[in-house]
PDB file of C-alpha atoms in Angstrom:
ATOM      1  CA  MET A  12       7.677  43.512  -0.908  1.00  0.00           C
ATOM      2  CA  LYS A  13      10.124  41.397   1.134  1.00  0.00           C
ATOM      3  CA  ILE A  14       7.335  40.414   3.492  1.00  0.00           C
ATOM      4  CA  PHE A  15       5.104  39.416   0.576  1.00  0.00           C
ATOM      5  CA  ILE A  16       7.822  37.223  -0.981  1.00  0.00           C
ATOM      6  CA  THR A  17       8.655  35.665   2.387  1.00  0.00           C
ATOM      7  CA  LEU A  18       4.987  34.896   3.055  1.00  0.00           C
ATOM      8  CA  LEU A  19       4.564  33.515  -0.462  1.00  0.00           C
ATOM      9  CA  MET A  20       7.569  31.208  -0.017  1.00  0.00           C
ATOM     10  CA  MET A  21       6.339  30.039   3.396  1.00  0.00           C
ATOM     11  CA  PHE A  22       2.898  29.300   1.956  1.00  0.00           C
ATOM     12  CA  ALA A  23       4.390  27.387  -0.983  1.00  0.00           C
ATOM     13  CA  MET A  24       6.600  25.291   1.296  1.00  0.00           C
ATOM     14  CA  ALA A  25       3.766  24.583   3.729  1.00  0.00           C
ATOM     15  CA  SER A  26       1.281  23.598   1.043  1.00  0.00           C
ATOM     16  CA  GLY A  27       3.898  21.493  -0.739  1.00  0.00           C
ATOM     17  CA  ASN A  28       4.645  19.504   2.390  1.00  0.00           C
ATOM     18  CA  GLY A  29       0.977  19.066   3.170  1.00  0.00           C
ATOM     19  CA  THR A  30       0.260  17.798  -0.321  1.00  0.00           C
ATOM     20  CA  VAL A  31       3.052  15.239  -0.266  1.00  0.00           C
ATOM     21  CA  GLU A  32       2.258  13.986   3.212  1.00  0.00           C
ATOM     22  CA  THR A  33      -1.496  13.748   2.796  1.00  0.00           C
ATOM     23  CA  ALA A  34      -1.963  12.797  -0.884  1.00  0.00           C
ATOM     24  CA  PHE A  35      -2.206   9.111   0.062  1.00  0.00           C
ATOM     25  CA  TYR A  36      -5.224   9.899   2.229  1.00  0.00           C
ATOM     26  CA  ASN A  37      -7.061  11.624  -0.632  1.00  0.00           C
ATOM     27  CA  PHE A  38      -7.822   8.358  -2.425  1.00  0.00           C
ATOM     28  CA  ASN A  39     -11.084   6.467  -2.229  1.00  0.00           C
ATOM     29  CA  VAL A  40     -10.988   2.789  -3.122  1.00  0.00           C
ATOM     30  CA  GLN A  41     -13.514  -0.028  -3.260  1.00  0.00           C
ATOM     31  CA  ASN A  42     -13.140  -2.822  -0.733  1.00  0.00           C
ATOM     32  CA  ILE A  43     -13.579  -6.457  -1.705  1.00  0.00           C
ATOM     33  CA  ASP A  44     -17.232  -6.298  -0.601  1.00  0.00           C
ATOM     34  CA  GLY A  45     -17.915  -3.424  -3.014  1.00  0.00           C
ATOM     35  CA  GLU A  46     -18.024  -0.629  -0.431  1.00  0.00           C
ATOM     36  CA  GLU A  47     -16.182   2.656  -0.942  1.00  0.00           C
ATOM     37  CA  VAL A  48     -13.393   3.280   1.554  1.00  0.00           C
ATOM     38  CA  SER A  49     -11.495   6.524   2.065  1.00  0.00           C
ATOM     39  CA  LEU A  50      -7.822   5.947   2.777  1.00  0.00           C
ATOM     40  CA  SER A  51      -8.137   8.840   5.231  1.00  0.00           C
ATOM     41  CA  GLU A  52      -9.549   6.181   7.596  1.00  0.00           C
ATOM     42  CA  TYR A  53      -5.940   5.063   8.054  1.00  0.00           C
ATOM     43  CA  LYS A  54      -4.483   8.415   9.157  1.00  0.00           C
ATOM     44  CA  GLY A  55      -2.071   7.903  12.017  1.00  0.00           C
ATOM     45  CA  LYS A  56      -1.446   4.262  11.061  1.00  0.00           C
ATOM     46  CA  VAL A  57       1.552   2.671   9.386  1.00  0.00           C
ATOM     47  CA  VAL A  58       0.208   1.182   6.155  1.00  0.00           C
ATOM     48  CA  LEU A  59       1.649  -1.576   3.989  1.00  0.00           C
ATOM     49  CA  VAL A  60       0.020  -1.580   0.535  1.00  0.00           C
ATOM     50  CA  VAL A  61       0.518  -4.836  -1.383  1.00  0.00           C
ATOM     51  CA  ASN A  62      -0.603  -5.887  -4.863  1.00  0.00           C
ATOM     52  CA  VAL A  63      -1.599  -9.534  -4.476  1.00  0.00           C
ATOM     53  CA  ALA A  64      -2.568 -12.548  -6.606  1.00  0.00           C
ATOM     54  CA  SER A  65      -3.961 -15.999  -5.813  1.00  0.00           C
ATOM     55  CA  LYS A  66      -2.112 -18.069  -8.419  1.00  0.00           C
ATOM     56  CA  CYS A  67       1.426 -16.717  -8.157  1.00  0.00           C
ATOM     57  CA  GLY A  68       4.637 -18.252  -6.883  1.00  0.00           C
ATOM     58  CA  TYR A  69       4.621 -15.481  -4.259  1.00  0.00           C
ATOM     59  CA  THR A  70       1.053 -16.256  -3.095  1.00  0.00           C
ATOM     60  CA  PRO A  71       2.371 -17.973   0.085  1.00  0.00           C
ATOM     61  CA  GLN A  72       3.413 -14.454   1.189  1.00  0.00           C
ATOM     62  CA  TYR A  73      -0.211 -14.071   2.297  1.00  0.00           C
ATOM     63  CA  GLU A  74       0.783 -16.152   5.327  1.00  0.00           C
ATOM     64  CA  GLY A  75       3.648 -13.806   6.222  1.00  0.00           C
ATOM     65  CA  LEU A  76       1.470 -10.741   5.661  1.00  0.00           C
ATOM     66  CA  GLN A  77      -1.188 -12.164   7.975  1.00  0.00           C
ATOM     67  CA  ASN A  78       1.453 -13.018  10.586  1.00  0.00           C
ATOM     68  CA  ILE A  79       2.936  -9.506  10.684  1.00  0.00           C
ATOM     69  CA  TYR A  80      -0.555  -8.010  10.678  1.00  0.00           C
ATOM     70  CA  GLU A  81      -1.537 -10.082  13.715  1.00  0.00           C
ATOM     71  CA  ALA A  82       1.741  -9.257  15.465  1.00  0.00           C
ATOM     72  CA  HIS A  83       1.555  -5.488  14.870  1.00  0.00           C
ATOM     73  CA  LYS A  84      -2.064  -4.429  14.291  1.00  0.00           C
ATOM     74  CA  ASP A  85      -2.384  -3.334  17.917  1.00  0.00           C
ATOM     75  CA  ASP A  86       0.779  -1.238  17.417  1.00  0.00           C
ATOM     76  CA  GLY A  87      -0.842   0.699  14.562  1.00  0.00           C
ATOM     77  CA  LEU A  88      -0.114  -1.418  11.464  1.00  0.00           C
ATOM     78  CA  ILE A  89      -2.666  -1.859   8.724  1.00  0.00           C
ATOM     79  CA  ILE A  90      -2.085  -3.989   5.624  1.00  0.00           C
ATOM     80  CA  LEU A  91      -4.096  -3.260   2.493  1.00  0.00           C
ATOM     81  CA  GLY A  92      -4.282  -6.032  -0.106  1.00  0.00           C
ATOM     82  CA  PHE A  93      -5.098  -5.080  -3.696  1.00  0.00           C
ATOM     83  CA  PRO A  94      -5.658  -8.068  -6.015  1.00  0.00           C
ATOM     84  CA  ALA A  95      -4.375  -7.479  -9.544  1.00  0.00           C
ATOM     85  CA  ASN A  96      -4.464  -9.599 -12.690  1.00  0.00           C
ATOM     86  CA  ASN A  97      -1.655  -7.763 -14.509  1.00  0.00           C
ATOM     87  CA  PHE A  98       0.949 -10.514 -14.452  1.00  0.00           C
ATOM     88  CA  ASN A  99       0.247 -13.654 -16.498  1.00  0.00           C
ATOM     89  CA  GLY A 100      -3.402 -13.744 -15.434  1.00  0.00           C
ATOM     90  CA  GLN A 101      -2.488 -14.867 -11.914  1.00  0.00           C
ATOM     91  CA  GLU A 102      -5.569 -13.295 -10.314  1.00  0.00           C
ATOM     92  CA  PRO A 103      -8.422 -14.467 -12.575  1.00  0.00           C
ATOM     93  CA  GLY A 104     -11.140 -14.772  -9.922  1.00  0.00           C
ATOM     94  CA  SER A 105     -13.990 -12.484  -8.976  1.00  0.00           C
ATOM     95  CA  ASP A 106     -13.770 -10.417  -5.802  1.00  0.00           C
ATOM     96  CA  GLU A 107     -15.935 -12.994  -4.009  1.00  0.00           C
ATOM     97  CA  GLU A 108     -13.678 -15.863  -5.149  1.00  0.00           C
ATOM     98  CA  ILE A 109     -10.560 -13.946  -4.095  1.00  0.00           C
ATOM     99  CA  LYS A 110     -12.045 -13.181  -0.677  1.00  0.00           C
ATOM    100  CA  GLN A 111     -13.000 -16.823  -0.165  1.00  0.00           C
ATOM    101  CA  PHE A 112      -9.533 -18.029  -1.230  1.00  0.00           C
ATOM    102  CA  CYS A 113      -7.703 -15.606   1.082  1.00  0.00           C
ATOM    103  CA  THR A 114      -9.924 -16.414   4.044  1.00  0.00           C
ATOM    104  CA  LEU A 115      -9.949 -20.199   3.648  1.00  0.00           C
ATOM    105  CA  GLU A 116      -6.338 -20.744   2.555  1.00  0.00           C
ATOM    106  CA  TYR A 117      -4.516 -18.114   4.633  1.00  0.00           C
ATOM    107  CA  GLY A 118      -6.957 -16.804   7.251  1.00  0.00           C
ATOM    108  CA  VAL A 119      -6.529 -13.267   5.900  1.00  0.00           C
ATOM    109  CA  ASP A 120      -8.388 -10.703   7.972  1.00  0.00           C
ATOM    110  CA  PHE A 121      -6.509  -7.554   6.990  1.00  0.00           C
ATOM    111  CA  PRO A 122      -8.456  -5.279   4.619  1.00  0.00           C
ATOM    112  CA  MET A 123      -8.727  -6.558   1.063  1.00  0.00           C
ATOM    113  CA  PHE A 124      -9.884  -4.468  -1.843  1.00  0.00           C
ATOM    114  CA  SER A 125     -11.563  -4.937  -5.171  1.00  0.00           C
ATOM    115  CA  LYS A 126      -9.361  -6.140  -8.012  1.00  0.00           C
ATOM    116  CA  VAL A 127      -7.481  -3.281  -9.714  1.00  0.00           C
ATOM    117  CA  SER A 128      -4.918  -2.771 -12.428  1.00  0.00           C
ATOM    118  CA  VAL A 129      -1.512  -1.825 -11.019  1.00  0.00           C
ATOM    119  CA  LYS A 130       0.156  -0.910 -14.320  1.00  0.00           C
ATOM    120  CA  GLY A 131      -0.648   0.027 -17.876  1.00  0.00           C
ATOM    121  CA  GLU A 132      -3.222   2.359 -19.384  1.00  0.00           C
ATOM    122  CA  ASP A 133      -5.932   1.319 -16.930  1.00  0.00           C
ATOM    123  CA  GLN A 134      -3.687   1.608 -13.851  1.00  0.00           C
ATOM    124  CA  ALA A 135      -5.626   2.526 -10.705  1.00  0.00           C
ATOM    125  CA  GLU A 136      -5.039   6.093  -9.525  1.00  0.00           C
ATOM    126  CA  LEU A 137      -3.634   4.934  -6.178  1.00  0.00           C
ATOM    127  CA  PHE A 138      -0.955   2.892  -7.925  1.00  0.00           C
ATOM    128  CA  LYS A 139      -0.171   5.738 -10.352  1.00  0.00           C
ATOM    129  CA  TYR A 140       0.514   7.812  -7.265  1.00  0.00           C
ATOM    130  CA  LEU A 141       2.544   5.146  -5.432  1.00  0.00           C
ATOM    131  CA  THR A 142       4.729   4.302  -8.426  1.00  0.00           C
ATOM    132  CA  SER A 143       5.454   7.974  -9.113  1.00  0.00           C
ATOM    133  CA  GLN A 144       6.813   8.681  -5.618  1.00  0.00           C
ATOM    134  CA  SER A 145      10.543   8.959  -5.024  1.00  0.00           C
ATOM    135  CA  ASN A 146      11.807   6.828  -2.171  1.00  0.00           C
ATOM    136  CA  PRO A 147      15.083   5.345  -0.946  1.00  0.00           C
ATOM    137  CA  ASP A 148      14.512   2.082  -2.807  1.00  0.00           C
ATOM    138  CA  PHE A 149      13.220   2.709  -6.321  1.00  0.00           C
ATOM    139  CA  GLU A 150      10.325   4.150  -8.247  1.00  0.00           C
ATOM    140  CA  GLY A 151       8.586   3.291 -11.471  1.00  0.00           C
ATOM    141  CA  GLU A 152       6.201   0.615 -12.557  1.00  0.00           C
ATOM    142  CA  ILE A 153       5.407  -2.480 -10.580  1.00  0.00           C
ATOM    143  CA  LYS A 154       7.317  -5.470 -11.927  1.00  0.00           C
ATOM    144  CA  TRP A 155       5.305  -8.345 -10.392  1.00  0.00           C
ATOM    145  CA  ASN A 156       2.766  -9.420  -7.780  1.00  0.00           C
ATOM    146  CA  PHE A 157       3.416  -8.823  -4.078  1.00  0.00           C
ATOM    147  CA  GLU A 158       5.339  -5.558  -4.312  1.00  0.00           C
ATOM    148  CA  LYS A 159       4.991  -3.715  -1.036  1.00  0.00           C
ATOM    149  CA  PHE A 160       4.715   0.016  -0.307  1.00  0.00           C
ATOM    150  CA  LEU A 161       5.383   1.172   3.272  1.00  0.00           C
ATOM    151  CA  ILE A 162       3.474   4.340   4.164  1.00  0.00           C
ATOM    152  CA  ASP A 163       4.242   6.214   7.396  1.00  0.00           C
ATOM    153  CA  LYS A 164       1.732   7.631   9.890  1.00  0.00           C
ATOM    154  CA  ASN A 165       1.633  10.916   7.941  1.00  0.00           C
ATOM    155  CA  GLY A 166       0.775   9.258   4.627  1.00  0.00           C
ATOM    156  CA  SER A 167       4.253   9.505   3.068  1.00  0.00           C
ATOM    157  CA  LEU A 168       5.824   6.632   1.164  1.00  0.00           C
ATOM    158  CA  GLN A 169       8.912   5.571   3.108  1.00  0.00           C
ATOM    159  CA  ARG A 170      10.014   2.307   1.519  1.00  0.00           C
ATOM    160  CA  ARG A 171       9.160   0.028  -1.357  1.00  0.00           C
ATOM    161  CA  PHE A 172       9.971  -3.655  -1.510  1.00  0.00           C
ATOM    162  CA  ARG A 173      10.067  -5.919  -4.556  1.00  0.00           C
ATOM    163  CA  SER A 174       8.201  -9.212  -4.673  1.00  0.00           C
ATOM    164  CA  GLY A 175      11.154 -11.290  -3.507  1.00  0.00           C
ATOM    165  CA  VAL A 176      11.296  -9.510  -0.144  1.00  0.00           C
ATOM    166  CA  LYS A 177       9.232 -11.686   2.172  1.00  0.00           C
ATOM    167  CA  PRO A 178       6.911  -9.998   4.677  1.00  0.00           C
ATOM    168  CA  GLU A 179       8.746 -11.541   7.620  1.00  0.00           C
ATOM    169  CA  SER A 180      12.218 -10.691   6.297  1.00  0.00           C
ATOM    170  CA  GLU A 181      14.584  -8.687   8.487  1.00  0.00           C
ATOM    171  CA  GLU A 182      14.681  -5.939   5.847  1.00  0.00           C
ATOM    172  CA  LEU A 183      10.933  -5.380   5.826  1.00  0.00           C
ATOM    173  CA  LEU A 184      10.362  -5.962   9.539  1.00  0.00           C
ATOM    174  CA  SER A 185      13.061  -3.510  10.616  1.00  0.00           C
ATOM    175  CA  ALA A 186      11.647  -0.800   8.323  1.00  0.00           C
ATOM    176  CA  LEU A 187       8.144  -1.522   9.588  1.00  0.00           C
ATOM    177  CA  GLU A 188       9.141  -1.483  13.245  1.00  0.00           C
ATOM    178  CA  LYS A 189      11.088   1.756  12.735  1.00  0.00           C
ATOM    179  CA  GLU A 190       7.936   3.438  11.403  1.00  0.00           C
ATOM    180  CA  LEU A 191       5.739   1.991  14.147  1.00  0.00           C
ATOM    181  CA  ALA A 192       8.141   3.338  16.805  1.00  0.00           C
ATOM    182  CA  LYS A 193       7.828   6.934  15.563  1.00  0.00           C
TER     183      LYS A 193
END
Protein backbone atom coordinates (compact mmCIF):
# COMPACT_ATOMS: atom_id res chain seq x y z
CA MET A 1 0.00 0.00 0.00
CA LYS A 2 2.87 2.39 0.83
CA ILE A 3 4.39 1.78 -2.58
CA PHE A 4 1.06 2.47 -4.29
CA ILE A 5 0.59 5.78 -2.43
CA THR A 6 4.19 6.80 -3.10
CA LEU A 7 3.82 6.02 -6.81
CA LEU A 8 0.49 7.84 -6.94
CA MET A 9 2.02 10.94 -5.33
CA MET A 10 5.02 10.85 -7.68
CA PHE A 11 2.71 10.56 -10.69
CA ALA A 12 0.54 13.44 -9.48
CA MET A 13 3.56 15.68 -8.91
CA ALA A 14 5.11 14.79 -12.26
CA SER A 15 1.92 15.33 -14.24
CA GLY A 16 1.20 18.56 -12.38
CA ASN A 17 4.59 20.00 -13.25
CA GLY A 18 4.30 18.89 -16.85
CA THR A 19 0.89 20.50 -17.20
CA VAL A 20 2.01 23.83 -15.79
CA GLU A 21 5.21 23.96 -17.80
CA THR A 22 3.74 22.89 -21.12
CA ALA A 23 0.19 24.33 -21.07
CA PHE A 24 1.38 27.40 -23.01
CA TYR A 25 2.48 25.13 -25.86
CA ASN A 26 -0.95 23.48 -26.11
CA PHE A 27 -2.56 26.53 -27.71
CA ASN A 28 -3.14 27.01 -31.41
CA VAL A 29 -3.61 30.57 -32.62
CA GLN A 30 -4.20 32.23 -35.97
CA ASN A 31 -1.42 34.38 -37.36
CA ILE A 32 -2.12 37.72 -39.01
CA ASP A 33 -2.15 36.01 -42.43
CA GLY A 34 -4.93 33.65 -41.30
CA GLU A 35 -2.78 30.54 -40.85
CA GLU A 36 -3.04 28.34 -37.76
CA VAL A 37 0.09 28.28 -35.62
CA SER A 38 0.81 25.93 -32.73
CA LEU A 39 2.62 27.65 -29.89
CA SER A 40 4.58 24.40 -29.55
CA GLU A 41 6.68 25.81 -32.43
CA TYR A 42 8.28 28.05 -29.81
CA LYS A 43 9.43 25.32 -27.40
CA GLY A 44 12.91 26.08 -26.14
CA LYS A 45 12.54 29.81 -26.86
CA VAL A 46 11.98 32.70 -24.47
CA VAL A 47 8.66 34.22 -25.53
CA LEU A 48 7.29 37.70 -24.88
CA VAL A 49 3.52 37.81 -25.53
CA VAL A 50 2.16 41.35 -25.98
CA ASN A 51 -1.37 42.61 -26.59
CA VAL A 52 -0.94 45.47 -29.05
CA ALA A 53 -2.96 48.29 -30.65
CA SER A 54 -2.27 50.75 -33.47
CA LYS A 55 -4.01 53.84 -32.09
CA CYS A 56 -2.85 53.86 -28.47
CA GLY A 57 -0.55 56.16 -26.56
CA TYR A 58 1.67 53.10 -26.04
CA THR A 59 1.81 52.26 -29.78
CA PRO A 60 5.38 53.64 -30.05
CA GLN A 61 6.40 50.60 -27.94
CA TYR A 62 6.35 48.70 -31.24
CA GLU A 63 9.73 50.33 -31.91
CA GLY A 64 11.19 49.07 -28.63
CA LEU A 65 9.72 45.60 -29.17
CA GLN A 66 11.28 45.44 -32.63
CA ASN A 67 14.62 46.65 -31.25
CA ILE A 68 14.80 43.99 -28.53
CA TYR A 69 13.63 41.35 -31.00
CA GLU A 70 16.43 42.25 -33.41
CA ALA A 71 18.98 42.34 -30.58
CA HIS A 72 17.99 38.97 -29.07
CA LYS A 73 16.27 36.80 -31.70
CA ASP A 74 19.52 34.95 -32.37
CA ASP A 75 19.77 34.31 -28.61
CA GLY A 76 16.39 32.54 -28.59
CA LEU A 77 13.86 35.37 -28.10
CA ILE A 78 10.55 35.40 -29.90
CA ILE A 79 7.98 38.18 -29.54
CA LEU A 80 4.34 37.43 -30.30
CA GLY A 81 2.09 40.41 -31.00
CA PHE A 82 -1.66 39.99 -30.50
CA PRO A 83 -3.74 42.97 -31.68
CA ALA A 84 -6.77 43.63 -29.50
CA ASN A 85 -9.59 46.17 -29.72
CA ASN A 86 -10.67 45.91 -26.07
CA PHE A 87 -9.59 49.35 -24.91
CA ASN A 88 -11.43 52.36 -26.34
CA GLY A 89 -11.48 50.89 -29.84
CA GLN A 90 -7.76 51.52 -30.30
CA GLU A 91 -7.29 48.63 -32.75
CA PRO A 92 -10.16 49.12 -35.23
CA GLY A 93 -8.41 47.85 -38.37
CA SER A 94 -8.57 44.54 -40.16
CA ASP A 95 -5.68 42.09 -39.86
CA GLU A 96 -4.36 43.26 -43.24
CA GLU A 97 -4.51 46.93 -42.15
CA ILE A 98 -2.78 46.11 -38.86
CA LYS A 99 -0.03 44.17 -40.64
CA GLN A 100 0.53 47.02 -43.09
CA PHE A 101 0.65 49.61 -40.28
CA CYS A 102 3.15 47.60 -38.21
CA THR A 103 5.39 46.91 -41.18
CA LEU A 104 5.38 50.42 -42.66
CA GLU A 105 5.45 52.46 -39.44
CA TYR A 106 7.70 50.31 -37.23
CA GLY A 107 9.35 47.69 -39.46
CA VAL A 108 7.85 44.92 -37.32
CA ASP A 109 9.02 41.48 -38.39
CA PHE A 110 8.33 39.51 -35.22
CA PRO A 111 5.28 37.23 -35.46
CA MET A 112 1.95 39.02 -35.41
CA PHE A 113 -1.36 37.30 -34.91
CA SER A 114 -4.97 37.79 -35.81
CA LYS A 115 -6.91 40.28 -33.71
CA VAL A 116 -8.26 38.72 -30.48
CA SER A 117 -10.14 39.76 -27.39
CA VAL A 118 -7.89 39.86 -24.32
CA LYS A 119 -10.63 40.32 -21.71
CA GLY A 120 -14.34 39.90 -21.22
CA GLU A 121 -16.75 37.16 -22.19
CA ASP A 122 -15.11 36.60 -25.58
CA GLN A 123 -11.56 36.53 -24.18
CA ALA A 124 -9.22 34.34 -26.25
CA GLU A 125 -8.27 31.07 -24.54
CA LEU A 126 -4.57 31.95 -24.54
CA PHE A 127 -5.24 35.14 -22.61
CA LYS A 128 -7.60 33.35 -20.20
CA TYR A 129 -4.66 31.08 -19.45
CA LEU A 130 -2.07 33.87 -19.17
CA THR A 131 -4.19 36.05 -16.90
CA SER A 132 -4.99 33.12 -14.60
CA GLN A 133 -1.34 32.26 -13.92
CA SER A 134 0.29 33.25 -10.64
CA ASN A 135 3.59 35.06 -11.06
CA PRO A 136 5.86 37.35 -9.05
CA ASP A 137 4.24 40.49 -10.46
CA PHE A 138 0.46 40.17 -10.54
CA GLU A 139 -2.36 38.20 -12.06
CA GLY A 140 -5.86 39.01 -13.21
CA GLU A 141 -7.33 40.78 -16.16
CA ILE A 142 -5.38 42.89 -18.58
CA LYS A 143 -5.81 46.58 -17.80
CA TRP A 144 -4.66 48.14 -21.11
CA ASN A 145 -2.81 47.65 -24.39
CA PHE A 146 0.84 46.58 -24.43
CA GLU A 147 0.86 44.37 -21.34
CA LYS A 148 3.70 41.90 -21.65
CA PHE A 149 3.94 38.26 -20.53
CA LEU A 150 7.43 36.72 -20.30
CA ILE A 151 7.41 32.96 -20.89
CA ASP A 152 10.53 30.88 -20.19
CA LYS A 153 12.02 28.16 -22.40
CA ASN A 154 9.82 25.54 -20.70
CA GLY A 155 6.58 27.41 -21.37
CA SER A 156 6.09 28.79 -17.84
CA LEU A 157 5.02 32.36 -17.19
CA GLN A 158 7.88 34.05 -15.34
CA ARG A 159 7.01 37.75 -15.34
CA ARG A 160 4.25 40.09 -16.36
CA PHE A 161 4.70 43.76 -17.12
CA ARG A 162 2.05 46.48 -17.26
CA SER A 163 1.71 48.81 -20.22
CA GLY A 164 3.89 51.54 -18.73
CA VAL A 165 6.96 49.28 -18.65
CA LYS A 166 8.77 50.02 -21.90
CA PRO A 167 10.30 47.12 -23.84
CA GLU A 168 13.79 48.59 -23.53
CA SER A 169 13.47 49.36 -19.81
CA GLU A 170 16.05 47.96 -17.40
CA GLU A 171 13.30 46.05 -15.59
CA LEU A 172 12.13 44.17 -18.66
CA LEU A 173 15.55 43.73 -20.26
CA SER A 174 17.12 42.27 -17.12
CA ALA A 175 14.26 39.76 -16.73
CA LEU A 176 14.51 38.87 -20.41
CA GLU A 177 18.28 38.45 -20.36
CA LYS A 178 18.05 36.33 -17.20
CA GLU A 179 15.69 33.92 -18.99
CA LEU A 180 17.80 33.87 -22.15
CA ALA A 181 20.90 32.98 -20.09
CA LYS A 182 19.28 29.85 -18.61
